[in-house]
Structure formats: C-alpha cells, structure tokens
PDB file of C-alpha atoms in Angstrom:
ATOM      1  CA  MET A   1      64.185  93.225 104.759  1.00 50.00           C
ATOM      2  CA  LYS A   2      63.240  92.593 101.098  1.00 45.00           C
ATOM      3  CA  LEU A   3      59.915  91.346 102.068  1.00 45.00           C
ATOM      4  CA  PHE A   4      59.328  94.494 104.057  1.00 45.00           C
ATOM      5  CA  LEU A   5      60.110  96.769 101.316  1.00 44.00           C
ATOM      6  CA  PHE A   6      57.846  94.461  98.817  1.00 46.00           C
ATOM      7  CA  GLN A   7      54.745  94.804 101.089  1.00 48.00           C
ATOM      8  CA  LEU A   8      55.485  98.761 101.489  1.00 48.00           C
ATOM      9  CA  PHE A   9      55.869  98.898  97.853  1.00 47.00           C
ATOM     10  CA  LEU A  10      52.288  97.079  97.369  1.00 50.00           C
ATOM     11  CA  LEU A  11      50.791  99.216 100.116  1.00 50.00           C
ATOM     12  CA  VAL A  12      51.677 102.285  98.640  1.00 48.00           C
ATOM     13  CA  THR A  13      50.906 101.543  94.977  1.00 50.00           C
ATOM     14  CA  SER A  14      47.462 100.163  96.428  1.00 48.00           C
ATOM     15  CA  LEU A  15      46.663 103.095  98.546  1.00 47.00           C
ATOM     16  CA  SER A  16      47.577 105.696  95.651  1.00 48.00           C
ATOM     17  CA  ALA A  17      45.180 103.729  92.818  1.00 47.00           C
ATOM     18  CA  THR A  18      42.481 104.473  95.379  1.00 51.00           C
ATOM     19  CA  SER A  19      42.368 108.155  94.488  1.00 64.00           C
ATOM     20  CA  GLN A  20      43.638 107.796  91.025  1.00 90.00           C
ATOM     21  CA  ILE A  21      40.997 107.809  87.736  1.00 95.00           C
ATOM     22  CA  PHE A  22      42.601 106.539  84.396  1.00 96.00           C
ATOM     23  CA  THR A  23      40.786 107.708  81.066  1.00 96.00           C
ATOM     24  CA  LYS A  24      40.776 105.421  78.232  1.00 94.00           C
ATOM     25  CA  GLY A  25      41.116 106.818  74.630  1.00 94.00           C
ATOM     26  CA  ASN A  26      38.084 106.388  72.041  1.00 92.00           C
ATOM     27  CA  ASP A  27      40.435 104.647  69.836  1.00 92.00           C
ATOM     28  CA  GLU A  28      42.507 103.003  72.501  1.00 94.00           C
ATOM     29  CA  SER A  29      42.820  99.171  72.610  1.00 92.00           C
ATOM     30  CA  LYS A  30      42.468  97.591  76.436  1.00 91.00           C
ATOM     31  CA  ILE A  31      46.371  96.341  75.823  1.00 92.00           C
ATOM     32  CA  ASP A  32      47.395 100.090  74.906  1.00 94.00           C
ATOM     33  CA  PHE A  33      45.095 101.135  77.822  1.00 95.00           C
ATOM     34  CA  ILE A  34      47.089  98.835  80.453  1.00 95.00           C
ATOM     35  CA  LYS A  35      50.316  99.574  79.135  1.00 95.00           C
ATOM     36  CA  LYS A  36      49.752 103.264  79.474  1.00 96.00           C
ATOM     37  CA  ASN A  37      48.845 103.028  83.112  1.00 97.00           C
ATOM     38  CA  ALA A  38      51.216 100.593  84.065  1.00 96.00           C
ATOM     39  CA  PRO A  39      51.765 101.277  88.151  1.00 96.00           C
ATOM     40  CA  VAL A  40      55.254 103.149  89.102  1.00 94.00           C
ATOM     41  CA  GLY A  41      57.779 100.265  89.362  1.00 94.00           C
ATOM     42  CA  LEU A  42      55.711  97.775  87.266  1.00 96.00           C
ATOM     43  CA  SER A  43      55.842  96.708  83.278  1.00 94.00           C
ATOM     44  CA  PHE A  44      53.650  95.309  81.245  1.00 93.00           C
ATOM     45  CA  CYS A  45      53.621  91.715  81.402  1.00 90.00           C
ATOM     46  CA  GLU A  46      54.288  91.178  77.248  1.00 88.00           C
ATOM     47  CA  GLU A  47      53.956  86.976  78.155  1.00 85.00           C
ATOM     48  CA  LEU A  48      50.459  87.540  79.311  1.00 85.00           C
ATOM     49  CA  GLY A  49      49.279  89.803  76.791  1.00 80.00           C
ATOM     50  CA  ASN A  50      46.501  87.264  75.509  1.00 81.00           C
ATOM     51  CA  GLN A  51      45.202  87.336  79.275  1.00 82.00           C
ATOM     52  CA  MET A  52      44.116  91.114  78.720  1.00 83.00           C
ATOM     53  CA  ILE A  53      40.053  90.548  78.907  1.00 89.00           C
ATOM     54  CA  GLU A  54      37.063  92.409  79.662  1.00 92.00           C
ATOM     55  CA  THR A  55      34.267  91.493  81.923  1.00 94.00           C
ATOM     56  CA  ARG A  56      30.537  92.584  82.624  1.00 94.00           C
ATOM     57  CA  GLU A  57      30.473  90.424  85.527  1.00 94.00           C
ATOM     58  CA  TRP A  58      30.561  92.836  87.933  1.00 93.00           C
ATOM     59  CA  SER A  59      29.629  96.051  86.111  1.00 91.00           C
ATOM     60  CA  VAL A  60      27.555  97.283  83.242  1.00 90.00           C
ATOM     61  CA  GLU A  61      30.251  98.433  81.396  1.00 92.00           C
ATOM     62  CA  PRO A  62      33.537  96.246  80.590  1.00 93.00           C
ATOM     63  CA  SER A  63      35.742  96.159  83.269  1.00 95.00           C
ATOM     64  CA  ILE A  64      39.635  95.016  82.112  1.00 96.00           C
ATOM     65  CA  ILE A  65      41.777  92.678  83.765  1.00 96.00           C
ATOM     66  CA  GLY A  66      45.338  93.362  83.078  1.00 94.00           C
ATOM     67  CA  PHE A  67      48.769  91.977  84.037  1.00 95.00           C
ATOM     68  CA  TYR A  68      52.165  93.772  84.823  1.00 96.00           C
ATOM     69  CA  THR A  69      55.392  92.316  86.100  1.00 94.00           C
ATOM     70  CA  LEU A  70      57.823  93.242  89.218  1.00 95.00           C
ATOM     71  CA  THR A  71      61.481  92.318  88.050  1.00 92.00           C
ATOM     72  CA  HIS A  72      63.583  91.747  91.255  1.00 89.00           C
ATOM     73  CA  LYS A  73      66.978  92.719  90.893  1.00 85.00           C
ATOM     74  CA  LEU A  74      69.522  90.613  92.829  1.00 83.00           C
ATOM     75  CA  PRO A  75      73.323  91.622  93.505  1.00 82.00           C
ATOM     76  CA  ASN A  76      76.846  89.443  92.744  1.00 78.00           C
ATOM     77  CA  GLY A  77      75.528  88.454  89.225  1.00 70.00           C
ATOM     78  CA  GLU A  78      72.381  86.229  90.678  1.00 75.00           C
ATOM     79  CA  ILE A  79      69.913  85.810  88.072  1.00 73.00           C
ATOM     80  CA  ASP A  80      67.041  88.347  88.432  1.00 84.00           C
ATOM     81  CA  TYR A  81      63.695  87.018  88.655  1.00 87.00           C
ATOM     82  CA  LYS A  82      59.959  88.553  88.276  1.00 91.00           C
ATOM     83  CA  ASP A  83      56.662  88.287  90.009  1.00 95.00           C
ATOM     84  CA  VAL A  84      53.477  89.057  88.303  1.00 95.00           C
ATOM     85  CA  LEU A  85      50.871  91.047  89.200  1.00 97.00           C
ATOM     86  CA  GLY A  86      47.344  91.369  88.435  1.00 97.00           C
ATOM     87  CA  TYR A  87      44.884  94.420  88.261  1.00 97.00           C
ATOM     88  CA  LEU A  88      41.297  95.037  87.506  1.00 97.00           C
ATOM     89  CA  TYR A  89      40.310  98.352  86.058  1.00 97.00           C
ATOM     90  CA  VAL A  90      36.482  99.168  87.092  1.00 96.00           C
ATOM     91  CA  PRO A  91      34.550 101.660  84.770  1.00 95.00           C
ATOM     92  CA  ILE A  92      33.108 104.754  87.055  1.00 93.00           C
ATOM     93  CA  GLY A  93      31.650 106.641  84.065  1.00 90.00           C
ATOM     94  CA  SER A  94      32.554 107.370  80.187  1.00 89.00           C
ATOM     95  CA  LYS A  95      36.251 106.068  79.284  1.00 92.00           C
ATOM     96  CA  LYS A  96      36.860 106.436  83.189  1.00 95.00           C
ATOM     97  CA  TYR A  97      38.364 103.660  85.442  1.00 96.00           C
ATOM     98  CA  LYS A  98      39.383 102.870  88.996  1.00 96.00           C
ATOM     99  CA  ARG A  99      42.121 100.233  89.531  1.00 97.00           C
ATOM    100  CA  VAL A 100      41.694  97.596  91.597  1.00 97.00           C
ATOM    101  CA  PHE A 101      44.749  95.580  92.899  1.00 97.00           C
ATOM    102  CA  ILE A 102      43.926  91.499  92.446  1.00 98.00           C
ATOM    103  CA  ASP A 103      46.859  89.523  93.879  1.00 98.00           C
ATOM    104  CA  THR A 104      51.021  89.282  93.270  1.00 97.00           C
ATOM    105  CA  PHE A 105      51.405  85.986  91.728  1.00 97.00           C
ATOM    106  CA  GLU A 106      54.829  85.108  92.952  1.00 95.00           C
ATOM    107  CA  ASN A 107      57.568  83.465  91.351  1.00 92.00           C
ATOM    108  CA  GLU A 108      58.128  80.038  92.447  1.00 88.00           C
ATOM    109  CA  GLY A 109      61.535  78.568  91.001  1.00 79.00           C
ATOM    110  CA  GLY A 110      59.895  79.711  87.788  1.00 83.00           C
ATOM    111  CA  TYR A 111      57.576  82.093  86.358  1.00 86.00           C
ATOM    112  CA  ALA A 112      53.804  82.191  87.277  1.00 92.00           C
ATOM    113  CA  GLN A 113      51.654  81.331  84.263  1.00 93.00           C
ATOM    114  CA  ILE A 114      48.199  82.582  84.093  1.00 95.00           C
ATOM    115  CA  ILE A 115      46.331  79.895  82.327  1.00 94.00           C
ATOM    116  CA  SER A 116      42.515  80.590  83.429  1.00 95.00           C
ATOM    117  CA  ILE A 117      40.369  83.448  84.405  1.00 96.00           C
ATOM    118  CA  PHE A 118      36.608  82.856  85.174  1.00 96.00           C
ATOM    119  CA  HIS A 119      33.787  83.617  87.682  1.00 97.00           C
ATOM    120  CA  ALA A 120      32.019  81.141  89.593  1.00 97.00           C
ATOM    121  CA  ASN A 121      30.059  81.103  92.860  1.00 97.00           C
ATOM    122  CA  ALA A 122      32.304  80.173  95.713  1.00 97.00           C
ATOM    123  CA  ASP A 123      30.421  81.636  98.821  1.00 95.00           C
ATOM    124  CA  SER A 124      26.952  82.219 100.331  1.00 92.00           C
ATOM    125  CA  ASP A 125      25.881  85.209  98.095  1.00 92.00           C
ATOM    126  CA  THR A 126      24.577  85.282  94.814  1.00 92.00           C
ATOM    127  CA  SER A 127      27.325  86.839  92.953  1.00 94.00           C
ATOM    128  CA  ARG A 128      29.863  85.150  91.177  1.00 97.00           C
ATOM    129  CA  GLU A 129      33.431  85.106  92.311  1.00 98.00           C
ATOM    130  CA  LEU A 130      36.790  85.968  90.157  1.00 98.00           C
ATOM    131  CA  GLY A 131      38.701  82.583  89.575  1.00 98.00           C
ATOM    132  CA  VAL A 132      42.290  82.336  88.412  1.00 97.00           C
ATOM    133  CA  ILE A 133      44.336  79.452  87.927  1.00 97.00           C
ATOM    134  CA  ILE A 134      48.294  79.549  88.082  1.00 96.00           C
ATOM    135  CA  ARG A 135      50.457  77.230  87.273  1.00 95.00           C
ATOM    136  CA  TRP A 136      54.641  77.077  87.802  1.00 94.00           C
ATOM    137  CA  GLN A 137      57.043  74.740  86.023  1.00 91.00           C
ATOM    138  CA  GLU A 138      59.080  72.862  88.338  1.00 85.00           C
ATOM    139  CA  LYS A 139      62.107  70.695  87.559  1.00 83.00           C
ATOM    140  CA  HIS A 140      64.435  69.875  89.915  1.00 80.00           C
ATOM    141  CA  TYR A 141      66.281  66.736  91.118  1.00 79.00           C
ATOM    142  CA  GLU A 142      64.069  63.914  91.152  1.00 81.00           C
ATOM    143  CA  ILE A 143      60.996  66.239  90.920  1.00 84.00           C
ATOM    144  CA  SER A 144      59.662  67.233  87.254  1.00 90.00           C
ATOM    145  CA  GLY A 145      55.993  68.554  86.255  1.00 92.00           C
ATOM    146  CA  ILE A 146      53.635  71.459  86.631  1.00 94.00           C
ATOM    147  CA  PHE A 147      52.070  72.892  90.146  1.00 94.00           C
ATOM    148  CA  TYR A 148      48.708  73.995  89.476  1.00 96.00           C
ATOM    149  CA  GLU A 149      46.948  76.642  92.272  1.00 97.00           C
ATOM    150  CA  THR A 150      43.397  78.130  91.990  1.00 98.00           C
ATOM    151  CA  ARG A 151      42.881  81.410  93.860  1.00 98.00           C
ATOM    152  CA  LEU A 152      39.465  82.718  94.120  1.00 98.00           C
ATOM    153  CA  TYR A 153      38.518  86.239  95.017  1.00 98.00           C
ATOM    154  CA  ASP A 154      35.427  87.364  96.490  1.00 97.00           C
ATOM    155  CA  ASN A 155      33.176  90.032  94.086  1.00 95.00           C
ATOM    156  CA  LEU A 156      33.277  93.886  94.200  1.00 92.00           C
ATOM    157  CA  GLN A 157      29.959  95.143  96.396  1.00 83.00           C
ATOM    158  CA  GLN A 158      28.019  97.319  94.445  1.00 74.00           C
ATOM    159  CA  GLY A 159      28.629 101.167  94.851  1.00 72.00           C
ATOM    160  CA  ALA A 160      31.756 100.494  96.436  1.00 76.00           C
ATOM    161  CA  ILE A 161      35.457  99.966  94.568  1.00 88.00           C
ATOM    162  CA  ALA A 162      37.867  98.681  97.172  1.00 90.00           C
ATOM    163  CA  SER A 163      41.805  99.257  96.713  1.00 93.00           C
ATOM    164  CA  LYS A 164      42.084  95.308  96.690  1.00 96.00           C
ATOM    165  CA  LEU A 165      39.934  92.088  96.239  1.00 97.00           C
ATOM    166  CA  THR A 166      39.367  90.045  99.022  1.00 97.00           C
ATOM    167  CA  TYR A 167      41.183  86.517  98.657  1.00 98.00           C
ATOM    168  CA  LEU A 168      39.305  83.655  99.561  1.00 98.00           C
ATOM    169  CA  LYS A 169      42.054  81.353 101.007  1.00 97.00           C
ATOM    170  CA  LYS A 170      39.729  78.463 102.500  1.00 97.00           C
ATOM    171  CA  ILE A 171      37.467  77.457  99.511  1.00 98.00           C
ATOM    172  CA  SER A 172      40.682  78.350  97.090  1.00 98.00           C
ATOM    173  CA  GLU A 173      42.733  75.247  99.052  1.00 97.00           C
ATOM    174  CA  LYS A 174      39.849  73.072  98.062  1.00 97.00           C
ATOM    175  CA  VAL A 175      40.001  73.401  94.461  1.00 98.00           C
ATOM    176  CA  SER A 176      43.985  73.776  94.311  1.00 97.00           C
ATOM    177  CA  GLY A 177      45.213  71.509  91.513  1.00 95.00           C
ATOM    178  CA  GLY A 178      49.251  70.907  93.523  1.00 93.00           C
ATOM    179  CA  PHE A 179      51.622  69.113  91.776  1.00 92.00           C
ATOM    180  CA  ASP A 180      51.418  67.239  88.440  1.00 92.00           C
ATOM    181  CA  GLY A 181      54.239  65.001  87.461  1.00 93.00           C
ATOM    182  CA  TYR A 182      56.874  62.766  88.507  1.00 89.00           C
ATOM    183  CA  GLN A 183      58.169  63.253  92.135  1.00 83.00           C
ATOM    184  CA  LYS A 184      60.533  60.791  93.571  1.00 82.00           C
ATOM    185  CA  GLY A 185      59.666  57.970  91.240  1.00 81.00           C
ATOM    186  CA  LYS A 186      56.088  58.466  92.036  1.00 89.00           C
ATOM    187  CA  THR A 187      53.546  59.778  89.429  1.00 92.00           C
ATOM    188  CA  LEU A 188      51.264  62.424  90.946  1.00 91.00           C
ATOM    189  CA  LEU A 189      48.202  63.848  89.033  1.00 92.00           C
ATOM    190  CA  SER A 190      46.227  67.213  89.581  1.00 93.00           C
ATOM    191  CA  LYS A 191      42.666  67.373  89.986  1.00 93.00           C
ATOM    192  CA  PHE A 192      41.936  70.993  88.877  1.00 96.00           C
ATOM    193  CA  LYS A 193      44.046  71.991  85.953  1.00 96.00           C
ATOM    194  CA  THR A 194      40.911  73.856  84.142  1.00 96.00           C
ATOM    195  CA  ALA A 195      37.962  75.841  85.116  1.00 97.00           C
ATOM    196  CA  LYS A 196      35.655  73.149  84.165  1.00 97.00           C
ATOM    197  CA  GLU A 197      37.244  71.166  86.864  1.00 97.00           C
ATOM    198  CA  VAL A 198      37.262  73.802  89.358  1.00 98.00           C
ATOM    199  CA  LYS A 199      33.380  74.745  88.698  1.00 97.00           C
ATOM    200  CA  ALA A 200      32.299  71.159  88.935  1.00 97.00           C
ATOM    201  CA  ARG A 201      34.059  70.701  92.388  1.00 97.00           C
ATOM    202  CA  LEU A 202      32.279  74.155  93.631  1.00 97.00           C
ATOM    203  CA  LYS A 203      29.201  72.841  92.515  1.00 96.00           C
ATOM    204  CA  LYS A 204      29.792  69.682  94.603  1.00 96.00           C
ATOM    205  CA  LEU A 205      30.701  71.651  97.514  1.00 96.00           C
ATOM    206  CA  GLY A 206      27.270  73.364  97.321  1.00 95.00           C
ATOM    207  CA  TYR A 207      27.936  76.546  95.522  1.00 94.00           C
TER     208      TYR A 207
END
C-alpha cells in the first residue's frame, strides 16, 4: 500500500510538472530558485546543496539540477527515513523553466549520497547522456563498507521536454560499482567509484 501511494505521488507530481512554468528572479541564486520551487510534499535537500549545478549540455542557456528529500513518517516510534529525488529545470525562455523529474534515489538502510554528476556517451547517438553516481554507507553484522551505483539517463530530445528522464538500465548495470569494503571476512573492491572510471569503461564498451 505504501509503495502504491508513493508511486501515485510521483505520477501526480510528474504530470503536474509538465504544465508548470517556473520563473527565476534576476538576482536569484540557483539554490534559492531550487528551494522556492520545491514540489509539493518535498523539501530542499540541504545535505546536497553543493550539488546544485548548472549545465549547458542539452540547452543553450543553463539548465539547473537540484535535489529534494521525501520524508517517510513511520508509526509506533520507528525512525523516519528519507529518499532523495532529483529534478532538472530546463530553460524555455528568458528566466523561464520547465521541470523534468530525474529519479528517486532510495534510502537503502542509509541516506543516498550523490557523489558525482557528469555527462558521457552511453548509447548509439552522438548526444551525451546524464550520469549520476550514488553511494550508500552499509554497516551490519559482518558487513562494513560503501555500495556504489551508477545511473545513466538518456538525453532530452531537441524541441521536446519530457516530464521524466529515461533511465538506461542495461548500460547502467555494466558500469555500477557495487560493494566496496568488508563482507563476511572478505575484502571487496568497487571498480567504478568516480566519473573518470565510468567514462573509461564506457569508452571500452564502444561509446
């Protein structure tokens, strides 16, 4: 039931975003812009404030990437937990933007940390895709380390602004780092912890 309600929430917010236009003030910083336009039910992600970036990769004027958190309130005194949600604000005119949903970076026993945002070619066309590297701290019985995941998203098509980026699952799995640390007495090492390592692997794969 909780999963259904969460999926319904994402559907409603993504559909409403397609018709919304967001205006950035002349002297407004990108962080203030992100804060002001938090989707209903979400909060600006203070922990990822340094990841508010601008990019001209898919647009002439800078697009803005920002992150918010969705807090899940649990009953019976259980500890609340948060998911991180990423959005891309794409310019459509002077100080005017449309909002595109990137993805939900779920809480996996700990807070999702966004450690790298980059662009690299990951499919058959010439446009570069968006890459995000996420990590989660993991510490349980006989397990201590960090889990690394890479998620790649297809570029936006010119002249069309979708409500959500397309996740490229197959190629993402080929460049995801996995667990790095100690697990049941064994030391495991991740091969893909940085954008440089991911880009090098994508080139070897022919992209």
